[in-house]
């Protein structure tokens, strides 16, 4: 072979749930064409108005205790009551593996719009920052004040580079400055170094599954420069990026750290690991089968296959504190909008849980009966624990992790993914310009497929948006993609500057599908550029994904779901209005291949002829506005097209030859 392909495969055991996890990494530039999964090159962050790494003034100092485990339902940014500056830190329950409690704060090298920071380089630079509100720490050293928290490198993201770190700084009001007091860095694939600069101590943690576990830090605060009002602390991710000069679309970022259960209080001790809390530790198991969501108008036909009968509800929780506690477990299903269905509440009874132990509860209920009324609908599954009724603020702060809420939403698309990308997917290497990727779906009812939505991770300088691709639809042939029944050329990756937003591509014409018909949507490569399509690691539809490098279709090697969603609409008027326009091919510059379009400017009829004055024969001619919008299609053309009904303006015509291949694109002017 004229190039080298290297793939590292690691099998790692996830200690708490006992699952096996395969991690596929690294195909080097110049390699033969391969299916490739990269570390995440964009985490979706809502744009927030946050300052750079500076301390902001606040009128009121928070009192102890200070506790946040990032478990509030629907939370995507840190709680503004606890944190003054949260520079693009993302609160979520999908990027960490086996968190201490459900929900973490994720640090990465991306700004508030999901773009790699402007000061990013392959050298270490300060990236995401999380700064506490001012805290009243006017205590004495003998009050035994400790700050504890848990960290995880990588999780479902990328392992930090050797020279990068997550650092903790304390603010000294008397000195009016920030001091570095602690840091963590990965020094090998199995070693984590934690340095306490206050005590001048270092701890090396060795673990074969370093990126899949949380590690605790416990820091005593006994220096007078911090024991005063106006104290603060902040976490900073010092990150770096890797740039692929030969294939910029692969340029990505690493350095993901996940932070959980930050707890600052007095009367604590270094050897005491307990926290007086009983908490949910996992996101609820999804109760829909086959798909993550389906079009709302398909729901009533699909619901008998979407829900098992009975439905199994799960609740996983742990006792982080002292002693045995009695816990009552509850579930509720209810309609939010667009559905008709009774609110159903269930009690799973009470059970004692000992300190340090975990309970995995399974509870069966009858199939949930509801119907969808319109084009959009949702319902909610809520589970919660009842542990005590203590009204104290500290106890109230610990109750956020007693509740888990999942909302099921139905709009106009089918989806396997949960809407967040932990990795980036694409075809890469020599020969990948002939590649194809297809995802298998089936529709519960006859309907028109009018486009797809896709999520693309951002590369350095958005380099992947330069690579065009062709959208495609295939019929099924024995469980693999078969006949190509539709394609649209000129698609390019696009991005939105907001949280978890897909971009939409509208087909040039609808594809009509029958009830229960199996079909495939995906793309055809037009070059060897890595597209970096979002890849969800929390939902696994591996058996629905296929790729083809020019010979045969092969099943995907990666566990997860590509973030591609087929959109169904009855009419064009119902299609999302913010779709991305296709970009027609540029006019051909090949000598001898061009034909003549005359008159140009044209009024009414325009004649197309070869250089020998014979009429052009074309299977199809497409007329595009300069915006990329398809205006009109002429089938089986011989010599001329009638533009009488077309408004005056500048257009592009894309001419297909008699073998149904694109021949040339020309610019024409219409003066009707």
XYZ file of C-alpha atoms in Angstrom:
672
model
C 0.000 0.000 0.000
C 1.158 3.530 -0.675
C -0.051 4.810 2.680
C -0.407 3.716 6.257
C -3.667 3.155 8.093
C -3.534 3.000 11.861
C -6.581 2.377 14.012
C -6.440 2.058 17.760
C -9.172 -0.022 19.357
C -9.652 -0.058 23.089
C -12.165 -2.084 25.049
C -13.010 -0.376 28.289
C -15.265 -1.537 31.063
C -17.595 1.040 32.507
C -17.398 0.143 36.156
C -20.829 1.110 37.403
C -23.056 -0.287 34.673
C -20.794 -3.040 33.400
C -21.134 -2.099 29.733
C -18.464 -2.689 27.135
C -17.464 0.349 25.134
C -15.426 0.407 21.904
C -13.406 3.470 21.062
C -12.189 3.806 17.482
C -9.564 6.454 16.868
C -7.177 7.909 14.395
C -6.774 7.459 10.639
C -3.652 9.361 9.640
C -3.557 11.870 6.758
C -2.722 10.150 3.496
C -4.454 6.939 4.510
C -6.616 4.912 2.174
C -10.300 5.795 2.318
C -11.867 4.919 5.653
C -14.928 5.497 7.782
C -13.672 7.817 10.528
C -14.955 8.949 13.920
C -13.186 11.954 15.440
C -13.353 13.542 18.814
C -15.903 16.267 19.126
C -15.053 19.469 17.297
C -18.009 21.416 18.576
C -20.052 21.285 21.718
C -23.275 23.232 21.346
C -23.347 26.132 23.765
C -26.046 28.783 23.939
C -24.657 32.249 23.445
C -24.367 33.950 26.791
C -23.223 37.448 27.639
C -20.211 36.638 29.783
C -17.048 38.572 30.370
C -13.516 37.382 29.927
C -11.612 35.912 32.837
C -12.215 38.679 35.356
C -13.941 38.987 38.681
C -17.272 40.820 38.641
C -18.643 42.820 41.517
C -21.648 41.648 43.455
C -23.545 43.363 46.233
C -24.380 40.251 48.269
C -21.910 37.574 49.359
C -23.261 34.042 49.358
C -23.288 32.251 52.680
C -22.020 28.749 53.278
C -22.690 26.107 52.279
C -22.041 26.488 48.564
C -23.188 23.409 46.666
C -23.948 22.717 42.999
C -24.109 19.360 41.250
C -25.519 20.800 37.966
C -28.662 18.674 38.169
C -31.443 21.222 37.643
C -33.864 20.057 34.970
C -33.517 21.914 31.678
C -30.333 23.655 32.780
C -27.755 24.279 30.014
C -25.735 27.089 31.613
C -24.508 27.318 35.221
C -26.913 28.746 37.805
C -26.453 32.544 37.844
C -27.271 32.600 41.567
C -24.137 30.565 42.243
C -21.811 31.505 39.387
C -20.910 35.037 38.269
C -18.937 34.263 35.112
C -19.608 31.033 33.255
C -17.550 31.500 30.119
C -19.256 29.041 27.755
C -19.375 26.130 30.217
C -22.104 23.693 29.170
C -24.356 22.042 31.766
C -25.633 18.694 30.473
C -26.334 15.050 31.257
C -24.924 13.453 28.110
C -21.163 14.072 27.881
C -19.944 12.434 31.094
C -19.808 8.713 31.826
C -21.120 7.547 35.210
C -21.404 10.981 36.858
C -21.606 11.314 40.634
C -25.141 12.635 40.223
C -27.148 13.281 37.064
C -25.789 16.408 35.343
C -22.274 17.844 34.947
C -20.549 21.037 33.801
C -18.453 20.386 30.681
C -15.342 22.410 29.803
C -14.062 22.483 26.216
C -12.161 24.797 23.815
C -15.251 26.527 22.339
C -16.752 29.945 22.868
C -20.357 30.906 23.525
C -21.361 30.304 19.892
C -19.747 26.885 19.644
C -16.732 28.207 17.727
C -13.167 27.420 18.691
C -11.809 30.364 20.696
C -10.152 33.076 18.621
C -6.949 32.723 20.670
C -6.822 28.956 20.118
C -3.628 27.319 18.894
C -1.716 24.085 19.177
C -0.117 25.606 22.273
C -1.992 25.769 25.564
C -4.498 28.629 25.871
C -7.188 29.534 28.469
C -10.598 28.371 27.281
C -13.828 27.769 29.250
C -13.983 29.361 32.686
C -16.443 28.930 35.571
C -16.316 31.593 38.309
C -18.239 31.474 41.584
C -20.277 34.330 42.957
C -18.558 36.148 45.871
C -18.747 34.095 49.061
C -18.623 35.149 52.713
C -15.674 33.121 53.985
C -15.003 35.163 57.115
C -14.069 32.174 59.262
C -11.089 30.923 61.266
C -8.700 28.168 60.190
C -10.040 25.922 62.970
C -13.496 26.024 61.338
C -12.181 23.331 58.993
C -13.353 24.671 55.640
C -12.987 22.402 52.619
C -13.849 22.696 48.957
C -14.487 19.350 47.261
C -15.471 18.451 43.697
C -15.244 15.620 41.183
C -13.608 15.708 37.752
C -13.555 13.396 34.735
C -11.241 13.818 31.747
C -12.679 12.832 28.364
C -15.984 11.037 29.091
C -17.721 10.898 25.714
C -15.541 13.773 24.494
C -11.759 13.911 23.970
C -8.920 13.088 26.317
C -6.949 16.227 27.258
C -3.494 16.569 25.736
C -0.429 15.928 27.890
C 0.450 19.618 28.400
C -3.122 20.805 29.049
C -4.971 21.030 32.346
C -8.024 21.947 34.378
C -6.981 24.533 36.961
C -8.571 25.986 40.076
C -7.878 29.518 41.245
C -8.835 31.293 44.482
C -9.593 35.001 44.662
C -7.976 36.898 47.522
C -9.960 40.077 48.280
C -7.123 41.467 50.424
C -4.626 41.084 47.572
C -7.190 41.740 44.835
C -5.816 38.935 42.700
C -6.367 35.360 41.590
C -3.952 32.637 42.664
C -3.557 29.191 41.154
C -4.158 26.677 43.970
C -4.808 23.349 42.232
C -4.589 21.704 38.814
C -5.176 18.371 37.123
C -3.486 17.085 33.979
C -3.352 13.812 32.099
C 0.249 12.569 31.992
C -0.424 9.267 30.186
C -3.384 7.251 28.935
C -3.715 5.717 32.410
C -2.378 8.439 34.732
C -3.906 11.635 36.117
C -1.730 14.089 38.059
C -3.476 16.332 40.613
C -1.368 19.109 42.156
C -2.348 21.004 45.307
C -0.311 24.209 45.164
C -1.567 25.355 48.584
C -0.034 22.333 50.300
C 2.741 21.734 47.731
C 1.588 18.152 47.229
C 0.981 16.052 44.135
C -1.076 12.920 43.688
C -0.780 10.549 40.744
C -3.884 8.478 40.073
C -3.429 5.372 37.951
C -6.503 3.870 36.322
C -6.904 1.700 33.231
C -10.202 3.466 32.450
C -9.043 6.983 33.196
C -11.450 8.704 30.823
C -14.545 6.887 32.100
C -14.334 7.589 35.827
C -14.685 10.543 38.180
C -11.952 11.496 40.643
C -12.397 13.553 43.809
C -10.410 16.589 44.876
C -10.582 17.849 48.464
C -8.922 21.191 49.269
C -8.559 22.678 52.738
C -8.866 26.474 52.943
C -6.986 27.775 55.992
C -4.978 30.747 54.715
C -6.050 34.155 55.987
C -5.915 35.800 52.537
C -8.948 33.669 51.589
C -10.800 33.577 54.930
C -12.691 36.820 54.398
C -15.771 38.216 52.725
C -15.714 38.446 48.938
C -13.813 35.189 48.469
C -14.253 33.444 45.122
C -12.978 30.499 43.130
C -12.891 29.637 39.452
C -12.114 26.670 37.212
C -10.234 27.235 33.922
C -9.700 24.767 31.104
C -6.248 25.250 29.575
C -6.676 23.584 26.193
C -5.003 23.146 22.811
C -6.110 22.182 19.314
C -4.709 19.858 16.671
C -4.518 21.256 13.141
C -4.362 18.990 10.076
C -2.791 21.163 7.381
C -3.438 18.666 4.579
C -7.116 18.167 5.430
C -8.372 21.200 7.407
C -11.864 19.726 7.773
C -10.366 17.209 10.186
C -8.874 19.928 12.374
C -10.457 19.436 15.710
C -10.092 20.129 19.386
C -9.572 18.026 22.439
C -9.454 18.674 26.176
C -12.839 17.869 27.627
C -13.220 17.971 31.382
C -16.435 17.280 33.266
C -17.036 18.800 36.700
C -19.540 17.412 39.212
C -20.710 18.104 42.751
C -18.893 21.257 43.858
C -19.298 21.529 47.641
C -17.811 24.226 49.921
C -18.611 24.206 53.639
C -17.227 24.420 57.173
C -16.761 21.583 59.698
C -15.548 19.183 57.070
C -12.568 16.824 57.114
C -10.050 15.578 54.588
C -10.770 11.895 55.200
C -14.539 12.292 55.077
C -15.797 11.439 51.593
C -19.501 11.454 52.460
C -22.005 14.093 51.330
C -25.410 14.157 53.076
C -27.376 13.500 49.921
C -29.439 10.850 48.153
C -29.336 11.496 44.432
C -30.382 10.210 41.020
C -27.251 9.233 39.103
C -28.508 8.425 35.598
C -30.705 9.979 32.974
C -34.003 8.129 32.624
C -34.113 5.241 30.190
C -35.940 6.248 27.012
C -39.335 4.585 26.698
C -39.781 4.962 22.918
C -38.807 2.030 20.717
C -37.312 2.089 17.191
C -36.884 5.875 17.041
C -36.013 8.782 19.292
C -38.898 10.679 17.675
C -41.255 10.434 14.689
C -43.265 13.042 12.752
C -46.277 14.174 14.763
C -48.703 13.276 11.972
C -47.275 9.724 11.961
C -47.559 9.229 15.718
C -51.050 7.767 16.003
C -50.234 5.125 13.385
C -46.851 4.389 14.967
C -47.678 4.440 18.694
C -48.506 0.741 19.042
C -44.937 -0.017 17.907
C -43.293 2.919 19.682
C -44.323 1.797 23.161
C -43.794 -1.580 24.722
C -46.704 -3.081 26.638
C -46.008 -2.928 29.508
C -43.573 0.000 29.607
C -40.553 -0.423 31.855
C -39.538 2.667 33.818
C -36.116 2.814 35.446
C -34.716 4.872 38.317
C -31.070 4.705 39.424
C -30.046 6.466 42.634
C -27.368 6.372 45.323
C -26.826 7.308 48.965
C -23.801 9.620 49.170
C -24.245 10.320 52.893
C -24.289 8.599 56.247
C -26.545 5.858 57.518
C -29.563 4.060 56.098
C -32.370 6.189 54.643
C -35.894 5.448 53.501
C -36.669 6.683 49.985
C -40.052 6.855 48.222
C -40.011 6.581 44.402
C -42.538 8.205 42.041
C -43.285 8.469 38.309
C -45.622 10.631 36.250
C -46.599 10.753 32.571
C -48.486 13.766 31.258
C -49.243 15.683 28.070
C -47.557 19.059 27.609
C -49.044 20.244 24.297
C -50.517 18.861 21.108
C -51.533 15.538 22.652
C -54.610 14.141 24.368
C -53.922 11.707 27.148
C -54.585 11.342 30.848
C -51.974 12.318 33.422
C -50.832 9.072 35.013
C -49.040 8.972 38.362
C -47.391 5.924 39.888
C -45.765 5.238 43.241
C -43.042 2.601 43.265
C -43.172 2.441 47.048
C -40.398 2.970 49.557
C -37.122 1.186 50.129
C -34.249 1.632 52.536
C -30.870 2.453 51.031
C -27.611 2.118 52.934
C -24.836 4.680 52.739
C -22.507 4.120 49.797
C -24.929 1.838 47.975
C -26.858 2.201 44.713
C -30.354 1.037 43.802
C -31.392 0.247 40.225
C -35.187 0.231 40.180
C -37.311 -1.187 37.337
C -41.039 -0.519 37.420
C -43.639 -1.701 34.881
C -46.708 0.285 33.840
C -49.361 -0.314 31.152
C -48.793 1.115 27.692
C -49.352 4.871 27.762
C -52.412 5.848 25.729
C -52.340 9.226 24.026
C -53.060 10.759 20.627
C -51.489 13.655 18.747
C -53.719 16.523 17.637
C -51.517 18.589 15.313
C -48.196 19.081 13.570
C -46.223 19.345 16.806
C -46.668 17.663 20.169
C -44.861 16.609 23.334
C -45.355 14.715 26.549
C -43.313 14.410 29.739
C -41.945 11.573 31.835
C -41.055 12.666 35.356
C -39.434 10.549 38.056
C -38.554 11.757 41.538
C -37.470 10.690 45.017
C -38.903 11.773 48.365
C -36.194 11.692 51.011
C -37.132 14.270 53.679
C -39.109 17.473 54.188
C -36.399 19.590 55.821
C -37.058 23.221 54.682
C -33.437 24.361 55.171
C -31.820 26.023 52.150
C -29.024 23.448 52.113
C -31.466 20.549 51.969
C -33.452 22.323 49.249
C -30.288 22.741 47.171
C -29.687 18.999 47.365
C -33.171 18.127 46.129
C -32.563 19.156 42.512
C -30.886 15.811 41.934
C -33.951 14.026 43.325
C -35.842 14.658 40.077
C -35.306 13.539 36.489
C -37.414 14.887 33.617
C -37.544 13.745 29.996
C -39.655 15.493 27.353
C -40.613 13.589 24.203
C -41.226 15.951 21.281
C -42.740 15.156 17.883
C -42.427 17.541 14.932
C -41.832 16.698 11.262
C -38.895 14.272 11.234
C -37.669 10.828 12.175
C -34.572 10.674 14.389
C -32.347 8.148 16.118
C -30.107 10.724 17.836
C -30.789 12.664 21.040
C -29.746 16.033 19.571
C -26.228 16.390 20.991
C -22.947 15.410 19.306
C -20.157 13.802 21.279
C -18.050 13.055 18.176
C -17.679 13.920 14.502
C -18.134 11.437 11.653
C -17.061 11.316 8.034
C -15.201 9.498 5.277
C -11.551 10.308 4.928
C -8.433 9.398 2.950
C -7.376 8.566 -0.588
C -10.384 7.448 -2.633
C -13.030 8.783 -0.266
C -14.192 11.213 -2.979
C -16.204 8.264 -4.318
C -17.663 7.473 -0.912
C -21.274 7.271 0.180
C -22.988 7.201 3.577
C -26.574 6.040 4.123
C -28.829 5.737 7.183
C -31.741 3.304 7.158
C -35.265 4.443 8.072
C -38.804 3.240 7.553
C -41.970 5.290 7.518
C -45.084 4.269 9.440
C -47.391 5.840 6.856
C -47.372 7.009 3.239
C -45.993 10.531 3.018
C -43.687 12.826 1.053
C -40.032 13.086 2.063
C -39.091 16.686 1.304
C -35.645 17.154 2.812
C -33.316 16.323 5.656
C -31.797 18.106 8.621
C -28.175 17.557 9.589
C -25.858 18.654 12.348
C -22.232 19.520 11.553
C -19.459 20.004 14.099
C -17.268 23.019 13.551
C -13.625 22.591 12.544
C -10.866 25.156 12.936
C -11.868 28.211 10.880
C -14.964 26.239 9.806
C -12.760 24.508 7.232
C -15.271 21.708 6.655
C -17.856 24.122 5.203
C -15.736 24.316 2.040
C -16.553 20.724 1.073
C -19.595 20.177 -1.116
C -21.566 16.953 -1.064
C -24.651 15.496 -2.723
C -27.754 14.586 -0.729
C -29.157 11.214 -1.691
C -32.104 8.859 -1.107
C -31.997 5.117 -1.827
C -34.531 2.312 -1.840
C -33.915 -0.838 0.172
C -32.362 -3.918 -1.378
C -32.103 -6.834 1.033
C -31.274 -4.752 4.078
C -28.751 -2.548 2.251
C -29.080 0.652 0.193
C -30.236 -0.219 -3.318
C -31.530 1.954 -6.151
C -30.640 5.651 -5.958
C -34.016 7.383 -6.339
C -33.134 11.006 -5.596
C -30.134 13.288 -5.336
C -29.462 16.994 -4.940
C -25.994 18.361 -5.659
C -24.334 21.440 -4.236
C -24.954 20.944 -0.497
C -22.358 22.301 1.945
C -22.007 22.049 5.740
C -23.619 24.986 7.524
C -23.859 26.084 11.150
C -26.089 28.011 13.528
C -24.898 30.067 16.466
C -27.229 28.607 19.061
C -27.840 25.507 21.117
C -28.248 22.153 19.355
C -29.563 23.612 16.119
C -29.628 21.460 12.994
C -29.503 22.936 9.493
C -32.193 21.964 6.993
C -31.824 21.065 3.304
C -34.884 21.054 1.071
C -35.021 18.558 -1.795
C -35.556 19.913 -5.306
C -38.618 17.683 -5.521
C -40.445 15.497 -2.986
C -39.818 11.769 -2.726
C -43.080 9.883 -2.224
C -42.856 6.838 0.048
C -45.385 4.133 0.872
C -46.537 2.957 4.291
C -43.875 0.835 6.057
C -41.423 1.467 3.214
C -37.738 1.106 4.073
C -35.541 3.879 2.657
C -32.097 5.381 3.200
C -30.938 8.991 3.356
C -27.356 10.207 3.308
C -24.756 11.740 1.090
C -22.358 11.202 -1.796
C -18.855 12.608 -1.395
C -17.565 14.985 -4.067
C -14.027 15.308 -2.673
C -11.844 13.787 0.047
C -12.731 16.423 2.628
C -13.908 15.314 6.063
C -17.476 16.623 6.564
C -17.497 16.222 10.373
C -21.170 15.270 10.749
C -22.455 15.207 14.333
C -22.326 11.782 15.987
C -24.368 10.982 19.107
C -22.751 8.438 21.428
C -25.721 8.114 23.807
C -28.138 6.544 21.304
C -26.966 3.526 19.337
C -28.378 2.899 15.852
C -25.194 1.325 14.506
C -27.192 -1.363 12.690
C -28.887 1.353 10.588
C -25.683 3.015 9.285
C -23.786 2.011 6.125
C -20.910 3.381 4.077
C -19.529 2.637 0.611
C -16.041 3.485 -0.627
C -16.684 2.657 -4.261
C -17.246 -1.091 -4.226
C -19.791 -2.439 -1.739
C -21.924 -1.186 1.096
C -20.496 -1.994 4.534
C -22.080 -1.689 7.996
C -20.659 1.094 10.154
C -18.064 0.164 12.757
C -19.105 2.750 15.339
C -21.636 2.569 18.167
C -23.866 5.627 18.124
C -26.150 7.590 15.820
C -25.403 9.942 12.954
C -27.284 13.206 13.341
C -29.272 13.044 10.096
C -33.064 13.367 10.143
C -35.466 12.857 7.199
C -38.218 15.503 7.085
C -41.787 14.652 6.028
C -44.339 17.289 5.020
C -47.652 17.109 3.184
C -46.905 20.289 1.255
C -43.977 22.609 0.613
C -45.720 25.300 2.646
C -45.182 23.222 5.794
C -41.444 22.842 5.216
C -39.132 24.831 7.534
C -38.509 28.241 5.993
C -34.879 28.586 7.113
C -33.482 25.850 4.885
C -29.986 26.035 3.397
C -29.815 26.726 -0.338
C -27.873 24.417 -2.628
C -24.958 25.950 -4.509
C -25.045 25.066 -8.233
C -21.795 23.998 -9.830
C -19.647 26.739 -11.283
C -19.575 27.256 -15.025
C -17.287 24.758 -16.740
C -14.017 26.099 -18.114
C -13.150 23.040 -20.210
C -12.388 23.958 -23.811
C -14.509 22.273 -26.445
C -17.101 21.058 -23.884
C -19.152 24.221 -23.755
C -22.338 24.823 -25.709
C -23.819 28.131 -26.856
C -26.886 29.717 -25.227
C -28.412 32.489 -27.376
C -29.732 35.089 -27.343
C -28.296 36.065 -23.954
C -29.920 38.262 -22.605
C -33.003 36.294 -23.599
C -36.683 37.196 -23.970
C -38.999 34.195 -24.096
C -37.157 31.368 -25.929
C -33.448 30.655 -25.452
C -31.668 28.333 -27.924
C -28.977 25.865 -26.883
C -26.590 24.584 -29.567
C -23.265 22.835 -29.852
C -20.337 24.606 -31.510
C -21.181 22.769 -34.736
C -24.677 24.358 -34.584
C -26.459 21.085 -33.780
C -29.125 21.279 -31.053
C -28.123 20.355 -27.497
C -29.806 17.166 -26.288
C -30.363 17.115 -22.562
C -32.193 14.736 -20.241
C -32.890 17.638 -17.898
C -32.154 21.347 -17.538
C -32.536 23.068 -14.158
C -33.015 26.822 -13.803
C -31.657 28.336 -10.549
C -31.848 31.796 -9.065
C -28.481 33.176 -7.934
C -29.576 32.457 -4.357
C -29.455 28.761 -5.249
C -33.222 28.291 -5.265
C -34.504 25.944 -7.954
C -36.958 27.892 -10.156
C -37.906 25.495 -12.920
C -37.033 22.104 -14.434
C -37.199 21.241 -18.157
C -37.271 17.525 -19.019
C -35.933 15.893 -22.229
C -34.807 19.101 -23.917
C -33.807 19.313 -27.594
C -32.421 22.657 -28.679
C -34.417 25.249 -26.675
C -36.242 26.079 -23.470
C -39.178 28.454 -22.991
C -38.538 31.141 -20.349
C -41.680 33.184 -21.086
C -43.098 32.614 -17.602
C -39.822 33.424 -15.830
C -39.345 36.834 -14.211
C -36.538 39.111 -15.381
C -33.223 38.525 -13.650
C -29.924 36.670 -13.671
C -30.093 32.877 -13.484
C -27.959 29.771 -13.710
C -28.923 26.828 -15.896
C -27.567 23.388 -15.049
C -27.585 21.157 -18.114
C -27.563 17.362 -17.848
C -26.392 15.238 -20.766
C -28.333 12.392 -22.383
C -26.830 9.936 -19.836
C -28.280 11.887 -16.909
C -24.932 13.336 -15.815
C -24.294 17.022 -15.130
C -22.580 18.527 -18.189
C -22.278 22.230 -17.515
C -23.634 25.263 -15.647
C -24.125 28.578 -17.504
C -25.188 32.050 -16.450
C -28.073 33.583 -18.411
C -29.984 36.868 -18.242
C -33.758 36.990 -18.693
C -35.396 40.314 -19.738
C -39.121 39.424 -19.993
